[in-house]
Amino acid sequence: MHRVFRNKTAIFLFVAPGMLLFALTFLVPIIVSGYYSFTDTLAPGTKVTMVGFDNYTNLLFHDERFWLALRNALLLGIGFIVIQHPICIFFAILLDRLGGKAEKIFRTIFFIPCVISVVVISKMWLSLLDPTFGMLNKLLDLVGLDSLKHAWLGESSTALGSMLFILIWAGFGWGLLFYYAGVKGISEDLYEAAQLDGASGFRMHLKITVPLLKPVIAVQLTLAIITALKQMETVFLTTNGGPGDSTQFLAVYLYNKAFSASQYGYANAISVLFVIVCLLATYLSNRLTRNDATDF
Amino acid sequence: MIARKKTAIWIFFLIVAAGQLFPLIWLVDFSFNSSADFYSNSILKWPSSPQWHNYVNAWVDGKFLKYLGNSLLVSVVTIALTVVLSLTLSYAFIRMQWKLRSLFYTILLLGIMIPIHATLLPNFAIFKALGLTDSYFGLILPYTAVSVPLGTFMLSGFLRSIPKELEESALMDGCSIYRIVFQIIAPLLKPALVTVIVTTFLNCWNEFIMASTFLSKDALKTLPFSVMNFAGQYSSDYGSQFAVMVLTSIPAIIIYAVFNEQITKGVTAGAVKG
């Protein structure tokens, strides 16, 4: 190994700016958050009184919303894993089989929702699911299923499901792209060999493609859970956690606590627990899907 | 047999694509209609006279050009910073020999998992104290900090797959480490760099919650705020609201149309290397 690769000055110049920026806007804030979480501050810059672990005990033992938000994230994560990801894998395999120009065209089309901003997506779906002029209810009218009409985002029984649907619509392209990349990495020879052995179609993919995609799946499942936990903007811009907390998520909750309810100290305690939950979820998910290829 | 199967997939995809794009088609369609038309029974409606003034409203009152300029400025600076920082970081992590590198690498990658929403509250207090709220840097710094961990992860994966011989022979020729990184390695990483650029672009172009927390000055606001402002100002004029949504989506769609091949290439290359 050449001594240049141990050049201390170069290493410092390469690492310091990035790490410093990351530390100052990511790690230091979390420590600051930790400090505020032990206070009952109303807003940044106002009087600070230390209250010890009060915020945490309230959150963990007396705050149903906190647990409801976690439950919603869990349900959403399960929704992603059970519905979105199998669909993505299925489409990735079909797309790979298609070949030629059509493969490229459909790959391009399926990704389009991913470049639309979250504000537009939220406002658009708010209109699409609107009880009076929304497209979905009109569509149900048209096919004579008007008994199924709902105020989709306005009823607590359908709100979380509608949210899942919107998020799958918006995120389908990314999932597809990653699985597609995984499928592309599988050697064509394997399929030929399998076909010689008489395997074909659905069974062949279940026996060959899916197991070979395991490293990709492992990473994607971890990301699915994190995505579910991190859910914020779409919820904030459509239901803002309602109706009746049915779409409450940690990030929405802490935001409203800090900026609408003026409980900045309490909100920071949610923030700290939020980070811990995300790291714990990552760790657990990595342990469950343990694989050499997952170096997250 | 195979041809028939392909046709079947083709037809199936066509139906799914139509369903997937239908909300967007609906959005464009009704952006040309007047508010009264929203309450008709038809799913799609050919406007009796296209309401171009919806788009005039969107352009003028949505302050399209001003916000577009802000979005461009913030995105370009963020992308430039992200590319340079991720490139040097990944090179130091993958090629250089130093004691704390795996620790630092792990810490940085935690940034992918830590939700930015948990940094919103403390950063709001810190930025306010430092006078960074209501400034371009108040957006550029956190956007870059969010993009660097992912960028470094993508570049590192790609860098591992590049053989070292080229760098070693460059060293023999007396090339400095800085020239190696920026003139030899950077061009080799092009597919991965394009992916980093595009994902960073999409992330900060469409970012909303940090911007809405850290900015209150109208002069600095980014494109998503065109839509947000409209929801209040034109709350009952749905046609104009839809027009502003369509209008603000166009730049990202154009960029995507230009770079779409590179996105796939970059992701594919990264994933195969695992």
PDB file of C-alpha atoms in Angstrom, chain B residues 79-244:
ATOM      1  CA  ILE B  79     -25.911  19.468  -5.380  1.00  0.00           C
ATOM      2  CA  ALA B  80     -22.440  20.963  -5.865  1.00  0.00           C
ATOM      3  CA  LEU B  81     -21.627  20.704  -2.157  1.00  0.00           C
ATOM      4  CA  THR B  82     -23.084  17.195  -1.905  1.00  0.00           C
ATOM      5  CA  VAL B  83     -21.071  15.909  -4.853  1.00  0.00           C
ATOM      6  CA  VAL B  84     -17.735  17.290  -3.614  1.00  0.00           C
ATOM      7  CA  LEU B  85     -18.257  16.215   0.010  1.00  0.00           C
ATOM      8  CA  SER B  86     -19.581  12.735  -0.853  1.00  0.00           C
ATOM      9  CA  LEU B  87     -16.762  12.154  -3.329  1.00  0.00           C
ATOM     10  CA  THR B  88     -13.984  13.062  -0.906  1.00  0.00           C
ATOM     11  CA  LEU B  89     -15.660  11.235   1.998  1.00  0.00           C
ATOM     12  CA  SER B  90     -16.214   8.022   0.073  1.00  0.00           C
ATOM     13  CA  TYR B  91     -12.645   8.092  -1.238  1.00  0.00           C
ATOM     14  CA  ALA B  92     -11.293   8.525   2.268  1.00  0.00           C
ATOM     15  CA  PHE B  93     -13.529   5.718   3.564  1.00  0.00           C
ATOM     16  CA  ILE B  94     -12.848   3.197   0.818  1.00  0.00           C
ATOM     17  CA  ARG B  95      -9.264   3.852  -0.314  1.00  0.00           C
ATOM     18  CA  MET B  96      -7.395   5.673   2.420  1.00  0.00           C
ATOM     19  CA  GLN B  97      -5.953   3.936   5.460  1.00  0.00           C
ATOM     20  CA  TRP B  98      -6.776   5.475   8.820  1.00  0.00           C
ATOM     21  CA  LYS B  99      -7.765   4.335  12.238  1.00  0.00           C
ATOM     22  CA  LEU B 100     -11.274   5.702  12.768  1.00  0.00           C
ATOM     23  CA  ARG B 101     -12.615   5.184   9.292  1.00  0.00           C
ATOM     24  CA  SER B 102     -15.119   2.419   9.948  1.00  0.00           C
ATOM     25  CA  LEU B 103     -16.432   4.250  13.015  1.00  0.00           C
ATOM     26  CA  PHE B 104     -16.895   7.479  11.056  1.00  0.00           C
ATOM     27  CA  TYR B 105     -18.456   5.590   8.157  1.00  0.00           C
ATOM     28  CA  THR B 106     -21.028   3.982  10.466  1.00  0.00           C
ATOM     29  CA  ILE B 107     -21.831   7.296  12.140  1.00  0.00           C
ATOM     30  CA  LEU B 108     -22.344   8.958   8.769  1.00  0.00           C
ATOM     31  CA  LEU B 109     -24.591   6.173   7.513  1.00  0.00           C
ATOM     32  CA  LEU B 110     -26.786   6.602  10.589  1.00  0.00           C
ATOM     33  CA  GLY B 111     -27.789   9.809   8.848  1.00  0.00           C
ATOM     34  CA  ILE B 112     -29.802   7.720   6.380  1.00  0.00           C
ATOM     35  CA  MET B 113     -31.809   6.244   9.235  1.00  0.00           C
ATOM     36  CA  ILE B 114     -32.202   9.265  11.512  1.00  0.00           C
ATOM     37  CA  PRO B 115     -35.355  11.156  10.546  1.00  0.00           C
ATOM     38  CA  ILE B 116     -34.770  14.781   9.552  1.00  0.00           C
ATOM     39  CA  HIS B 117     -37.970  15.585  11.424  1.00  0.00           C
ATOM     40  CA  ALA B 118     -36.165  14.897  14.680  1.00  0.00           C
ATOM     41  CA  THR B 119     -33.674  17.628  13.787  1.00  0.00           C
ATOM     42  CA  LEU B 120     -36.355  20.174  12.869  1.00  0.00           C
ATOM     43  CA  LEU B 121     -37.067  21.474  16.371  1.00  0.00           C
ATOM     44  CA  PRO B 122     -33.490  21.860  17.627  1.00  0.00           C
ATOM     45  CA  ASN B 123     -32.279  23.199  14.272  1.00  0.00           C
ATOM     46  CA  PHE B 124     -35.035  25.779  14.332  1.00  0.00           C
ATOM     47  CA  ALA B 125     -33.713  27.008  17.710  1.00  0.00           C
ATOM     48  CA  ILE B 126     -30.063  26.847  16.597  1.00  0.00           C
ATOM     49  CA  PHE B 127     -30.640  28.519  13.220  1.00  0.00           C
ATOM     50  CA  LYS B 128     -32.676  31.232  14.879  1.00  0.00           C
ATOM     51  CA  ALA B 129     -29.871  31.931  17.342  1.00  0.00           C
ATOM     52  CA  LEU B 130     -27.300  31.998  14.514  1.00  0.00           C
ATOM     53  CA  GLY B 131     -29.466  34.122  12.238  1.00  0.00           C
ATOM     54  CA  LEU B 132     -29.675  31.363   9.633  1.00  0.00           C
ATOM     55  CA  THR B 133     -33.461  31.251   9.447  1.00  0.00           C
ATOM     56  CA  ASP B 134     -34.691  33.224   6.465  1.00  0.00           C
ATOM     57  CA  SER B 135     -31.466  32.802   4.531  1.00  0.00           C
ATOM     58  CA  TYR B 136     -30.510  30.543   1.632  1.00  0.00           C
ATOM     59  CA  PHE B 137     -27.915  28.876   3.832  1.00  0.00           C
ATOM     60  CA  GLY B 138     -30.632  27.929   6.288  1.00  0.00           C
ATOM     61  CA  LEU B 139     -31.841  25.547   3.582  1.00  0.00           C
ATOM     62  CA  ILE B 140     -28.603  24.680   1.805  1.00  0.00           C
ATOM     63  CA  LEU B 141     -26.791  23.476   4.930  1.00  0.00           C
ATOM     64  CA  PRO B 142     -29.440  21.021   6.181  1.00  0.00           C
ATOM     65  CA  TYR B 143     -30.228  19.850   2.630  1.00  0.00           C
ATOM     66  CA  THR B 144     -26.549  19.079   2.066  1.00  0.00           C
ATOM     67  CA  ALA B 145     -26.247  17.377   5.439  1.00  0.00           C
ATOM     68  CA  VAL B 146     -29.183  15.114   4.564  1.00  0.00           C
ATOM     69  CA  SER B 147     -27.859  14.318   1.092  1.00  0.00           C
ATOM     70  CA  VAL B 148     -24.221  13.580   1.991  1.00  0.00           C
ATOM     71  CA  PRO B 149     -24.801  10.281   3.890  1.00  0.00           C
ATOM     72  CA  LEU B 150     -26.833   8.782   1.044  1.00  0.00           C
ATOM     73  CA  GLY B 151     -24.421  10.176  -1.550  1.00  0.00           C
ATOM     74  CA  THR B 152     -21.419   8.753   0.283  1.00  0.00           C
ATOM     75  CA  PHE B 153     -23.139   5.380   0.583  1.00  0.00           C
ATOM     76  CA  MET B 154     -23.887   5.226  -3.151  1.00  0.00           C
ATOM     77  CA  LEU B 155     -20.417   6.369  -4.210  1.00  0.00           C
ATOM     78  CA  SER B 156     -18.695   4.002  -1.776  1.00  0.00           C
ATOM     79  CA  GLY B 157     -20.501   1.006  -3.225  1.00  0.00           C
ATOM     80  CA  PHE B 158     -19.431   1.979  -6.703  1.00  0.00           C
ATOM     81  CA  LEU B 159     -15.875   2.880  -5.725  1.00  0.00           C
ATOM     82  CA  ARG B 160     -15.292  -0.589  -4.250  1.00  0.00           C
ATOM     83  CA  SER B 161     -15.851  -2.093  -7.671  1.00  0.00           C
ATOM     84  CA  ILE B 162     -13.199   0.042  -9.383  1.00  0.00           C
ATOM     85  CA  PRO B 163      -9.789  -1.637  -9.558  1.00  0.00           C
ATOM     86  CA  LYS B 164      -6.910   0.149  -7.845  1.00  0.00           C
ATOM     87  CA  GLU B 165      -4.388  -0.289 -10.640  1.00  0.00           C
ATOM     88  CA  LEU B 166      -5.223   2.989 -12.309  1.00  0.00           C
ATOM     89  CA  GLU B 167      -4.567   4.971  -9.157  1.00  0.00           C
ATOM     90  CA  GLU B 168      -1.371   3.103  -8.459  1.00  0.00           C
ATOM     91  CA  SER B 169       0.056   3.779 -11.870  1.00  0.00           C
ATOM     92  CA  ALA B 170      -0.996   7.414 -11.591  1.00  0.00           C
ATOM     93  CA  LEU B 171       0.930   7.585  -8.328  1.00  0.00           C
ATOM     94  CA  MET B 172       4.000   6.181 -10.087  1.00  0.00           C
ATOM     95  CA  ASP B 173       3.703   9.029 -12.547  1.00  0.00           C
ATOM     96  CA  GLY B 174       3.860  11.461  -9.640  1.00  0.00           C
ATOM     97  CA  CYS B 175       0.204  12.387  -9.589  1.00  0.00           C
ATOM     98  CA  SER B 176      -1.007  13.984  -6.336  1.00  0.00           C
ATOM     99  CA  ILE B 177      -3.820  12.424  -4.316  1.00  0.00           C
ATOM    100  CA  TYR B 178      -6.083  15.398  -5.032  1.00  0.00           C
ATOM    101  CA  ARG B 179      -5.627  15.073  -8.776  1.00  0.00           C
ATOM    102  CA  ILE B 180      -6.318  11.357  -8.496  1.00  0.00           C
ATOM    103  CA  VAL B 181      -9.632  11.952  -6.754  1.00  0.00           C
ATOM    104  CA  PHE B 182     -10.905  14.761  -8.943  1.00  0.00           C
ATOM    105  CA  GLN B 183      -9.375  13.922 -12.313  1.00  0.00           C
ATOM    106  CA  ILE B 184      -9.104  10.132 -12.363  1.00  0.00           C
ATOM    107  CA  ILE B 185     -11.672   8.754  -9.913  1.00  0.00           C
ATOM    108  CA  ALA B 186     -14.450  11.290 -10.457  1.00  0.00           C
ATOM    109  CA  PRO B 187     -14.850  10.522 -14.192  1.00  0.00           C
ATOM    110  CA  LEU B 188     -14.863   6.783 -13.441  1.00  0.00           C
ATOM    111  CA  LEU B 189     -17.654   7.304 -10.913  1.00  0.00           C
ATOM    112  CA  LYS B 190     -19.800   9.151 -13.434  1.00  0.00           C
ATOM    113  CA  PRO B 191     -22.832   6.803 -13.390  1.00  0.00           C
ATOM    114  CA  ALA B 192     -22.945   6.860  -9.585  1.00  0.00           C
ATOM    115  CA  LEU B 193     -22.364  10.606  -9.494  1.00  0.00           C
ATOM    116  CA  VAL B 194     -25.297  11.170 -11.824  1.00  0.00           C
ATOM    117  CA  THR B 195     -27.504   9.120  -9.498  1.00  0.00           C
ATOM    118  CA  VAL B 196     -26.322  11.194  -6.554  1.00  0.00           C
ATOM    119  CA  ILE B 197     -27.023  14.390  -8.470  1.00  0.00           C
ATOM    120  CA  VAL B 198     -30.508  13.314  -9.520  1.00  0.00           C
ATOM    121  CA  THR B 199     -31.605  11.982  -6.117  1.00  0.00           C
ATOM    122  CA  THR B 200     -30.217  15.094  -4.409  1.00  0.00           C
ATOM    123  CA  PHE B 201     -32.024  17.238  -6.945  1.00  0.00           C
ATOM    124  CA  LEU B 202     -35.351  15.469  -6.421  1.00  0.00           C
ATOM    125  CA  ASN B 203     -34.964  15.593  -2.648  1.00  0.00           C
ATOM    126  CA  CYS B 204     -34.255  19.276  -2.316  1.00  0.00           C
ATOM    127  CA  TRP B 205     -36.393  20.384  -5.243  1.00  0.00           C
ATOM    128  CA  ASN B 206     -39.462  18.811  -3.670  1.00  0.00           C
ATOM    129  CA  GLU B 207     -38.537  19.340  -0.009  1.00  0.00           C
ATOM    130  CA  PHE B 208     -41.204  21.113   1.941  1.00  0.00           C
ATOM    131  CA  ILE B 209     -41.165  20.716   5.701  1.00  0.00           C
ATOM    132  CA  MET B 210     -37.722  22.195   6.434  1.00  0.00           C
ATOM    133  CA  ALA B 211     -38.394  25.086   4.089  1.00  0.00           C
ATOM    134  CA  SER B 212     -41.696  25.809   5.762  1.00  0.00           C
ATOM    135  CA  THR B 213     -40.079  25.670   9.208  1.00  0.00           C
ATOM    136  CA  PHE B 214     -36.973  27.742   8.494  1.00  0.00           C
ATOM    137  CA  LEU B 215     -38.366  30.298   6.044  1.00  0.00           C
ATOM    138  CA  SER B 216     -40.943  32.984   6.597  1.00  0.00           C
ATOM    139  CA  LYS B 217     -39.695  35.623   4.146  1.00  0.00           C
ATOM    140  CA  ASP B 218     -41.595  35.425   0.894  1.00  0.00           C
ATOM    141  CA  ALA B 219     -38.553  36.491  -1.146  1.00  0.00           C
ATOM    142  CA  LEU B 220     -36.708  33.250  -0.295  1.00  0.00           C
ATOM    143  CA  LYS B 221     -39.451  30.666  -0.708  1.00  0.00           C
ATOM    144  CA  THR B 222     -39.120  27.676  -3.005  1.00  0.00           C
ATOM    145  CA  LEU B 223     -41.437  26.175  -5.598  1.00  0.00           C
ATOM    146  CA  PRO B 224     -43.656  24.014  -3.330  1.00  0.00           C
ATOM    147  CA  PHE B 225     -44.854  27.253  -1.743  1.00  0.00           C
ATOM    148  CA  SER B 226     -46.557  28.297  -4.967  1.00  0.00           C
ATOM    149  CA  VAL B 227     -48.995  25.494  -4.290  1.00  0.00           C
ATOM    150  CA  MET B 228     -49.210  26.217  -0.572  1.00  0.00           C
ATOM    151  CA  ASN B 229     -49.924  29.930  -1.012  1.00  0.00           C
ATOM    152  CA  PHE B 230     -52.619  29.139  -3.542  1.00  0.00           C
ATOM    153  CA  ALA B 231     -54.550  26.873  -1.226  1.00  0.00           C
ATOM    154  CA  GLY B 232     -55.345  29.917   0.897  1.00  0.00           C
ATOM    155  CA  GLN B 233     -55.620  32.652  -1.692  1.00  0.00           C
ATOM    156  CA  TYR B 234     -57.618  30.684  -4.243  1.00  0.00           C
ATOM    157  CA  SER B 235     -59.252  28.258  -1.839  1.00  0.00           C
ATOM    158  CA  SER B 236     -62.439  27.954  -3.895  1.00  0.00           C
ATOM    159  CA  ASP B 237     -60.859  28.329  -7.339  1.00  0.00           C
ATOM    160  CA  TYR B 238     -59.947  24.687  -7.927  1.00  0.00           C
ATOM    161  CA  GLY B 239     -59.018  25.212 -11.569  1.00  0.00           C
ATOM    162  CA  SER B 240     -56.284  27.686 -10.658  1.00  0.00           C
ATOM    163  CA  GLN B 241     -55.096  25.465  -7.819  1.00  0.00           C
ATOM    164  CA  PHE B 242     -54.721  22.568 -10.233  1.00  0.00           C
ATOM    165  CA  ALA B 243     -52.955  24.817 -12.739  1.00  0.00           C
ATOM    166  CA  VAL B 244     -50.325  25.793 -10.198  1.00  0.00           C
TER     167      VAL B 244
END
